[in-house]
mmCIF file of C-alpha atoms and ligand atoms in Angstrom:
data_model
loop_
_atom_site.group_PDB
_atom_site.id
_atom_site.type_symbol
_atom_site.label_atom_id
_atom_site.label_comp_id
_atom_site.label_asym_id
_atom_site.label_seq_id
_atom_site.Cartn_x
_atom_site.Cartn_y
_atom_site.Cartn_z
ATOM 1 C CA MET A 71 0.000 0.000 0.000
ATOM 2 C CA THR A 72 1.249 3.481 -0.824
ATOM 3 C CA THR A 73 0.198 6.646 1.036
ATOM 4 C CA LYS A 74 -3.501 7.534 1.032
ATOM 5 C CA ILE A 75 -4.990 10.742 -0.309
ATOM 6 C CA LEU A 76 -5.641 13.021 2.678
ATOM 7 C CA SER A 77 -9.259 14.008 2.229
ATOM 8 C CA MET A 78 -12.098 12.802 0.054
ATOM 9 C CA GLN A 79 -12.824 14.758 -3.116
ATOM 10 C CA LEU A 80 -16.171 15.211 -4.857
ATOM 11 C CA ILE A 81 -15.775 15.316 -8.629
ATOM 12 C CA LYS A 82 -18.570 16.091 -11.068
ATOM 13 C CA LYS A 83 -16.643 16.402 -14.328
ATOM 14 C CA LEU A 84 -15.729 13.370 -16.374
ATOM 15 C CA SER A 85 -12.586 15.001 -17.809
ATOM 16 C CA LEU A 86 -11.317 15.838 -14.299
ATOM 17 C CA ILE A 87 -11.823 12.368 -12.774
ATOM 18 C CA LYS A 88 -10.112 10.819 -15.818
ATOM 19 C CA LYS A 89 -7.157 13.205 -15.507
ATOM 20 C CA ILE A 90 -6.683 12.641 -11.753
ATOM 21 C CA LEU A 91 -6.988 8.848 -12.006
ATOM 22 C CA SER A 92 -4.668 8.665 -15.000
ATOM 23 C CA SER A 93 -2.019 10.520 -12.994
ATOM 24 C CA LEU A 94 -2.492 8.214 -9.969
ATOM 25 C CA ARG A 95 -2.366 5.139 -12.219
ATOM 26 C CA SER A 96 0.883 6.332 -13.792
ATOM 27 C CA LYS A 97 2.344 6.474 -10.251
ATOM 28 C CA GLY A 98 1.454 2.791 -9.830
ATOM 29 C CA ARG A 99 -1.544 3.263 -7.536
ATOM 30 C CA SER A 100 -4.190 0.533 -7.693
ATOM 31 C CA ILE A 101 -7.790 1.698 -8.092
ATOM 32 C CA GLY A 102 -10.911 0.110 -6.615
ATOM 33 C CA PHE A 103 -14.357 1.209 -7.781
ATOM 34 C CA VAL A 104 -17.808 1.000 -6.193
ATOM 35 C CA PRO A 105 -20.642 2.025 -8.551
ATOM 36 C CA THR A 106 -23.816 3.159 -6.726
ATOM 37 C CA MET A 107 -27.025 5.081 -7.271
ATOM 38 C CA GLY A 108 -26.528 6.768 -3.885
ATOM 39 C CA TYR A 109 -28.761 6.819 -0.814
ATOM 40 C CA LEU A 110 -26.099 4.658 0.754
ATOM 41 C CA HIS A 111 -26.738 1.907 3.260
ATOM 42 C CA ASP A 112 -24.446 -0.592 4.987
ATOM 43 C CA GLY A 113 -24.493 -2.847 1.913
ATOM 44 C CA HIS A 114 -22.818 -0.108 -0.188
ATOM 45 C CA LEU A 115 -20.480 0.741 2.679
ATOM 46 C CA SER A 116 -19.314 -2.878 2.967
ATOM 47 C CA LEU A 117 -18.236 -2.683 -0.699
ATOM 48 C CA CYS A 118 -16.381 0.587 -0.016
ATOM 49 C CA ARG A 119 -14.618 -0.888 3.019
ATOM 50 C CA GLN A 120 -13.503 -3.922 0.996
ATOM 51 C CA SER A 121 -12.215 -1.664 -1.768
ATOM 52 C CA VAL A 122 -10.302 0.482 0.732
ATOM 53 C CA LYS A 123 -8.693 -2.718 2.074
ATOM 54 C CA ASP A 124 -7.805 -4.077 -1.377
ATOM 55 C CA ASN A 125 -6.648 -0.949 -3.213
ATOM 56 C CA ASP A 126 -4.539 2.212 -2.850
ATOM 57 C CA ILE A 127 -7.381 4.420 -4.102
ATOM 58 C CA THR A 128 -11.150 3.946 -3.831
ATOM 59 C CA VAL A 129 -13.564 5.699 -6.163
ATOM 60 C CA MET A 130 -17.308 5.559 -5.583
ATOM 61 C CA SER A 131 -19.803 6.828 -8.156
ATOM 62 C CA VAL A 132 -23.212 8.204 -7.254
ATOM 63 C CA PHE A 133 -25.403 8.356 -10.352
ATOM 64 C CA VAL A 134 -29.107 7.537 -10.578
ATOM 65 C CA ASN A 135 -29.076 6.034 -14.046
ATOM 66 C CA SER A 136 -32.295 6.982 -15.850
ATOM 67 C CA LYS A 137 -31.615 4.362 -18.552
ATOM 68 C CA GLN A 138 -32.173 1.422 -16.200
ATOM 69 C CA PHE A 139 -35.663 2.552 -15.174
ATOM 70 C CA ALA A 140 -38.734 1.828 -17.315
ATOM 71 C CA PRO A 141 -41.037 4.856 -17.860
ATOM 72 C CA ASP A 142 -43.500 3.552 -15.229
ATOM 73 C CA GLU A 143 -40.773 2.960 -12.611
ATOM 74 C CA ASP A 144 -39.490 5.085 -9.728
ATOM 75 C CA PHE A 145 -36.680 7.108 -11.369
ATOM 76 C CA LYS A 146 -38.149 10.466 -10.279
ATOM 77 C CA LYS A 147 -38.841 9.440 -6.700
ATOM 78 C CA TYR A 148 -35.723 7.273 -6.223
ATOM 79 C CA PRO A 149 -34.282 8.462 -2.859
ATOM 80 C CA ARG A 150 -31.402 10.920 -3.124
ATOM 81 C CA ASP A 151 -29.300 12.556 -0.379
ATOM 82 C CA ILE A 152 -25.812 13.415 -1.592
ATOM 83 C CA ARG A 153 -24.756 15.235 1.607
ATOM 84 C CA ARG A 154 -25.463 12.158 3.703
ATOM 85 C CA ASP A 155 -23.779 9.939 1.065
ATOM 86 C CA LEU A 156 -20.648 12.095 1.146
ATOM 87 C CA SER A 157 -20.423 11.953 4.905
ATOM 88 C CA LEU A 158 -20.816 8.138 4.960
ATOM 89 C CA ALA A 159 -18.332 7.644 2.111
ATOM 90 C CA ARG A 160 -15.757 9.857 3.859
ATOM 91 C CA LYS A 161 -16.066 7.810 7.066
ATOM 92 C CA CYS A 162 -15.388 4.613 5.076
ATOM 93 C CA GLY A 163 -12.168 6.010 3.612
ATOM 94 C CA VAL A 164 -13.394 6.602 0.035
ATOM 95 C CA ASP A 165 -10.942 8.896 -1.798
ATOM 96 C CA PHE A 166 -13.105 10.179 -4.673
ATOM 97 C CA VAL A 167 -16.847 10.418 -5.160
ATOM 98 C CA PHE A 168 -17.736 10.760 -8.834
ATOM 99 C CA TYR A 169 -21.119 12.513 -8.944
ATOM 100 C CA PRO A 170 -21.785 13.526 -12.549
ATOM 101 C CA ASP A 171 -24.871 15.267 -13.941
ATOM 102 C CA ASN A 172 -26.968 13.322 -16.414
ATOM 103 C CA ASP A 173 -25.768 15.463 -19.371
ATOM 104 C CA GLU A 174 -22.159 14.755 -18.443
ATOM 105 C CA VAL A 175 -22.773 10.998 -18.768
ATOM 106 C CA TYR A 176 -25.328 10.877 -21.589
ATOM 107 C CA THR A 177 -24.752 13.573 -24.186
ATOM 108 C CA LYS A 178 -27.811 14.592 -26.247
ATOM 109 C CA ASP A 179 -26.589 12.525 -29.206
ATOM 110 C CA HIS A 180 -26.015 9.316 -27.177
ATOM 111 C CA LEU A 181 -26.909 6.284 -29.355
ATOM 112 C CA THR A 182 -24.901 3.319 -28.071
ATOM 113 C CA TYR A 183 -26.164 0.604 -25.710
ATOM 114 C CA VAL A 184 -24.794 -2.715 -24.487
ATOM 115 C CA GLU A 185 -27.078 -5.709 -24.319
ATOM 116 C CA VAL A 186 -26.118 -9.015 -22.709
ATOM 117 C CA GLU A 187 -28.699 -11.085 -24.564
ATOM 118 C CA SER A 188 -30.827 -13.904 -23.042
ATOM 119 C CA LEU A 189 -29.445 -13.355 -19.474
ATOM 120 C CA SER A 190 -31.094 -9.911 -19.479
ATOM 121 C CA LYS A 191 -34.508 -11.235 -20.480
ATOM 122 C CA ILE A 192 -35.107 -13.745 -17.669
ATOM 123 C CA LEU A 193 -36.077 -13.305 -13.977
ATOM 124 C CA CYS A 194 -36.080 -9.528 -13.213
ATOM 125 C CA GLY A 195 -35.667 -8.822 -16.945
ATOM 126 C CA ARG A 196 -39.164 -10.207 -17.566
ATOM 127 C CA THR A 197 -40.926 -7.524 -15.547
ATOM 128 C CA ARG A 198 -38.244 -4.870 -16.092
ATOM 129 C CA PRO A 199 -37.662 -4.847 -19.865
ATOM 130 C CA GLY A 200 -34.625 -2.750 -20.798
ATOM 131 C CA HIS A 201 -33.350 -2.691 -17.199
ATOM 132 C CA PHE A 202 -30.201 -4.751 -17.726
ATOM 133 C CA LYS A 203 -29.452 -2.999 -21.014
ATOM 134 C CA GLY A 204 -29.409 0.247 -19.023
ATOM 135 C CA VAL A 205 -27.287 -1.326 -16.274
ATOM 136 C CA ALA A 206 -24.740 -2.884 -18.673
ATOM 137 C CA THR A 207 -24.456 0.394 -20.604
ATOM 138 C CA ILE A 208 -23.790 2.556 -17.543
ATOM 139 C CA VAL A 209 -21.427 0.024 -15.955
ATOM 140 C CA LEU A 210 -19.373 -0.214 -19.158
ATOM 141 C CA LYS A 211 -19.281 3.587 -19.424
ATOM 142 C CA LEU A 212 -18.198 3.937 -15.785
ATOM 143 C CA LEU A 213 -15.533 1.226 -16.187
ATOM 144 C CA ASN A 214 -14.173 3.079 -19.224
ATOM 145 C CA ILE A 215 -14.078 6.341 -17.285
ATOM 146 C CA ILE A 216 -12.617 5.034 -14.011
ATOM 147 C CA GLN A 217 -10.531 2.121 -15.418
ATOM 148 C CA PRO A 218 -10.348 0.385 -12.027
ATOM 149 C CA ASP A 219 -8.280 -2.685 -11.203
ATOM 150 C CA ILE A 220 -11.157 -4.184 -9.210
ATOM 151 C CA PHE A 221 -14.790 -3.195 -8.898
ATOM 152 C CA TYR A 222 -17.380 -4.358 -6.409
ATOM 153 C CA LEU A 223 -21.019 -5.424 -6.683
ATOM 154 C CA GLY A 224 -23.371 -6.816 -4.032
ATOM 155 C CA GLN A 225 -24.919 -10.283 -4.103
ATOM 156 C CA LYS A 226 -28.440 -8.936 -3.526
ATOM 157 C CA ASP A 227 -28.534 -8.025 -7.243
ATOM 158 C CA TYR A 228 -27.193 -11.428 -8.250
ATOM 159 C CA GLN A 229 -28.612 -11.324 -11.788
ATOM 160 C CA GLN A 230 -26.924 -7.954 -12.280
ATOM 161 C CA TYR A 231 -23.647 -9.580 -11.201
ATOM 162 C CA VAL A 232 -24.069 -12.448 -13.707
ATOM 163 C CA VAL A 233 -24.975 -10.042 -16.533
ATOM 164 C CA ILE A 234 -21.992 -7.774 -15.820
ATOM 165 C CA ASN A 235 -19.620 -10.711 -15.389
ATOM 166 C CA LYS A 236 -20.683 -12.019 -18.807
ATOM 167 C CA MET A 237 -20.170 -8.574 -20.345
ATOM 168 C CA ILE A 238 -16.643 -8.471 -18.860
ATOM 169 C CA LYS A 239 -15.816 -11.870 -20.380
ATOM 170 C CA ASP A 240 -17.505 -11.287 -23.743
ATOM 171 C CA LEU A 241 -15.930 -7.856 -24.229
ATOM 172 C CA ASN A 242 -12.507 -8.828 -22.747
ATOM 173 C CA LEU A 243 -12.604 -6.000 -20.233
ATOM 174 C CA PRO A 244 -9.360 -5.669 -18.223
ATOM 175 C CA VAL A 245 -10.969 -5.549 -14.778
ATOM 176 C CA ARG A 246 -11.693 -7.880 -11.851
ATOM 177 C CA LEU A 247 -15.186 -8.058 -10.407
ATOM 178 C CA LYS A 248 -15.637 -8.964 -6.736
ATOM 179 C CA LEU A 249 -19.049 -10.092 -5.502
ATOM 180 C CA MET A 250 -19.732 -9.109 -1.892
ATOM 181 C CA PRO A 251 -22.189 -10.745 0.529
ATOM 182 C CA ILE A 252 -25.676 -9.378 1.193
ATOM 183 C CA VAL A 253 -25.905 -7.088 4.218
ATOM 184 C CA ARG A 254 -29.177 -7.402 6.151
ATOM 185 C CA GLU A 255 -31.261 -5.358 8.560
ATOM 186 C CA THR A 256 -31.733 -6.939 12.023
ATOM 187 C CA SER A 257 -35.031 -8.441 10.820
ATOM 188 C CA GLY A 258 -33.151 -10.241 8.025
ATOM 189 C CA LEU A 259 -34.505 -7.965 5.262
ATOM 190 C CA ALA A 260 -31.788 -7.424 2.633
ATOM 191 C CA MET A 261 -30.586 -3.809 2.706
ATOM 192 C CA SER A 262 -31.780 -1.746 -0.249
ATOM 193 C CA SER A 263 -32.234 1.974 -0.856
ATOM 194 C CA ARG A 264 -35.846 1.111 -1.762
ATOM 195 C CA ASN A 265 -36.522 -0.161 1.807
ATOM 196 C CA SER A 266 -36.905 3.536 2.659
ATOM 197 C CA TYR A 267 -40.245 3.503 0.740
ATOM 198 C CA LEU A 268 -41.677 1.063 3.315
ATOM 199 C CA SER A 269 -43.441 1.743 6.600
ATOM 200 C CA LYS A 270 -41.875 0.159 9.695
ATOM 201 C CA GLU A 271 -44.639 -2.443 9.696
ATOM 202 C CA ASN A 272 -44.162 -3.391 6.027
ATOM 203 C CA ARG A 273 -40.394 -3.542 6.477
ATOM 204 C CA GLU A 274 -40.957 -6.100 9.215
ATOM 205 C CA LYS A 275 -43.446 -8.019 7.028
ATOM 206 C CA ALA A 276 -40.988 -8.036 4.107
ATOM 207 C CA SER A 277 -38.465 -9.956 6.212
ATOM 208 C CA ILE A 278 -40.667 -12.984 5.424
ATOM 209 C CA ILE A 279 -38.539 -13.412 2.272
ATOM 210 C CA TYR A 280 -35.405 -13.951 4.331
ATOM 211 C CA ARG A 281 -37.179 -16.229 6.783
ATOM 212 C CA ALA A 282 -38.468 -18.388 3.884
ATOM 213 C CA LEU A 283 -34.977 -18.502 2.366
ATOM 214 C CA GLN A 284 -33.436 -19.512 5.690
ATOM 215 C CA LYS A 285 -35.960 -22.316 6.082
ATOM 216 C CA ALA A 286 -35.240 -23.405 2.504
ATOM 217 C CA ARG A 287 -31.519 -23.490 3.323
ATOM 218 C CA ILE A 288 -32.198 -25.916 6.185
ATOM 219 C CA LEU A 289 -34.479 -28.084 4.034
ATOM 220 C CA VAL A 290 -31.854 -28.284 1.271
ATOM 221 C CA LYS A 291 -29.270 -29.414 3.837
ATOM 222 C CA LEU A 292 -31.725 -32.096 5.033
ATOM 223 C CA ASN A 293 -32.242 -33.112 1.416
ATOM 224 C CA GLU A 294 -35.995 -33.058 1.988
ATOM 225 C CA PHE A 295 -37.410 -31.380 -1.101
ATOM 226 C CA LYS A 296 -37.204 -31.457 -4.881
ATOM 227 C CA PRO A 297 -36.728 -27.991 -6.482
ATOM 228 C CA THR A 298 -40.423 -27.775 -7.474
ATOM 229 C CA GLU A 299 -41.550 -28.591 -3.915
ATOM 230 C CA MET A 300 -39.037 -26.144 -2.483
ATOM 231 C CA LYS A 301 -40.298 -23.440 -4.861
ATOM 232 C CA ASP A 302 -43.898 -24.064 -3.788
ATOM 233 C CA PHE A 303 -42.891 -23.927 -0.131
ATOM 234 C CA ILE A 304 -41.170 -20.526 -0.563
ATOM 235 C CA VAL A 305 -44.006 -19.113 -2.712
ATOM 236 C CA ASP A 306 -46.595 -20.170 -0.117
ATOM 237 C CA THR A 307 -44.563 -18.721 2.777
ATOM 238 C CA VAL A 308 -43.809 -15.349 1.124
ATOM 239 C CA ALA A 309 -47.366 -15.031 -0.267
ATOM 240 C CA LYS A 310 -48.678 -14.831 3.306
ATOM 241 C CA LYS A 311 -47.352 -11.247 3.487
ATOM 242 C CA MET A 312 -46.368 -10.155 -0.044
ATOM 243 C CA GLN A 313 -47.265 -10.552 -3.729
ATOM 244 C CA VAL A 314 -44.754 -12.989 -5.181
ATOM 245 C CA GLU A 315 -43.320 -12.164 -8.611
ATOM 246 C CA TYR A 316 -40.998 -15.136 -8.891
ATOM 247 C CA VAL A 317 -39.194 -17.778 -6.871
ATOM 248 C CA GLU A 318 -36.538 -19.726 -8.783
ATOM 249 C CA ILE A 319 -33.886 -22.302 -7.967
ATOM 250 C CA LEU A 320 -31.075 -21.725 -10.396
ATOM 251 C CA ASP A 321 -27.659 -22.692 -11.644
ATOM 252 C CA LEU A 322 -25.190 -20.086 -10.339
ATOM 253 C CA SER A 323 -23.731 -19.082 -13.695
ATOM 254 C CA SER A 324 -26.353 -19.813 -16.367
ATOM 255 C CA LEU A 325 -29.276 -18.734 -14.144
ATOM 256 C CA GLN A 326 -31.246 -21.643 -15.623
ATOM 257 C CA PRO A 327 -33.641 -23.568 -13.327
ATOM 258 C CA VAL A 328 -32.175 -26.783 -11.917
ATOM 259 C CA ASN A 329 -34.044 -30.116 -11.874
ATOM 260 C CA LYS A 330 -32.049 -31.476 -8.951
ATOM 261 C CA ILE A 331 -30.323 -29.753 -6.086
ATOM 262 C CA THR A 332 -26.773 -31.057 -6.372
ATOM 263 C CA GLY A 333 -23.867 -28.755 -5.622
ATOM 264 C CA ARG A 334 -24.339 -25.039 -5.135
ATOM 265 C CA VAL A 335 -27.515 -23.347 -6.316
ATOM 266 C CA LEU A 336 -29.068 -19.885 -6.146
ATOM 267 C CA ILE A 337 -32.539 -19.459 -4.702
ATOM 268 C CA ALA A 338 -33.821 -16.106 -5.956
ATOM 269 C CA VAL A 339 -37.014 -14.273 -4.984
ATOM 270 C CA ALA A 340 -38.769 -11.124 -6.217
ATOM 271 C CA ALA A 341 -41.900 -9.934 -4.414
ATOM 272 C CA ARG A 342 -43.884 -6.753 -3.828
ATOM 273 C CA ILE A 343 -45.306 -5.173 -0.722
ATOM 274 C CA ALA A 344 -47.301 -1.915 -0.780
ATOM 275 C CA GLY A 345 -46.253 -1.533 -4.439
ATOM 276 C CA VAL A 346 -42.529 -1.746 -3.594
ATOM 277 C CA ARG A 347 -40.603 -4.419 -5.468
ATOM 278 C CA LEU A 348 -37.923 -6.215 -3.433
ATOM 279 C CA ILE A 349 -35.449 -8.923 -4.416
ATOM 280 C CA ASP A 350 -33.362 -11.298 -2.323
ATOM 281 C CA ASN A 351 -31.464 -14.558 -2.696
ATOM 282 C CA VAL A 352 -29.293 -17.146 -1.009
ATOM 283 C CA ILE A 353 -26.535 -19.305 -2.420
ATOM 284 C CA ILE A 354 -26.751 -22.822 -1.000
HETATM 285 O O1 LIG B 166 -26.697 -1.739 -8.367
HETATM 286 C C1 LIG B 166 -26.807 -0.512 -8.608
HETATM 287 O O2 LIG B 166 -26.876 0.338 -7.726
HETATM 288 C C2 LIG B 166 -26.854 -0.063 -10.054
HETATM 289 O O3 LIG B 166 -27.548 -0.971 -10.857
HETATM 290 C C3 LIG B 166 -25.477 0.273 -10.641
HETATM 291 C C4 LIG B 166 -24.577 -0.955 -10.695
HETATM 292 C C5 LIG B 166 -24.801 1.356 -9.808
HETATM 293 C C6 LIG B 166 -25.633 0.799 -12.071
HETATM 294 O O4 LIG B 166 -26.402 1.951 -12.108
#
């Protein structure tokens, strides 16, 4: 490890962040990157802490990416609080927060998108058409701007991780991606900026997803259920408190449903409560 930058800097301009990072890179400093849409919680902060441990320099971006929201989704009301984000990032040891305006990222004549086919159309892609195209496009743009050695994503958005990992392989991107464990509230609910939409009571109710997944984990260990039975069990449990969108038991890399539970699998859930869509998963 070389010496750290003394205080965190907020940078809005693409040309400036590129210039600073290029100079640091030429001095041999390693760069870790945490892409976020802000409204930070402990999940984001765990990625920042890992990056600070692994790298000389940590860059975090805060950018609510309009292109990953469908017109009927919550882009306008997505929670934003940059002052709070800056204070939390500083405490974690982040060196640079890249906080660009929309026009800085997407010029008026922007025409290019990245699509990781098939993987983007299943699971969350079914109810959120265009979502992963927007995610892959912004992540590729940010990787080109920051050019990190390692970047960090959270396991809660596991499909996002698989899509981005495939993009990295298919496009031969010179970067390492580290997947970090889900961070949970005390109730077990997976941390998400969207939890802030929920009342205290609904937040408690939504922890049913985690409780169902924990039970499923035990049942898998006991070898008691076939995937279809396990799926039904989780659907029935979660449906007591929420509207289930999907429950799937999947191969970790293809995200295809498994017929038998042998080796490690992903159990993924999407469900709504009071109109708020939540996702969660466990790897067993
Ligand atoms: O996971 C998120 O917060 C976003 O999808 C990401 C990776 C920052 C891209 O906008």
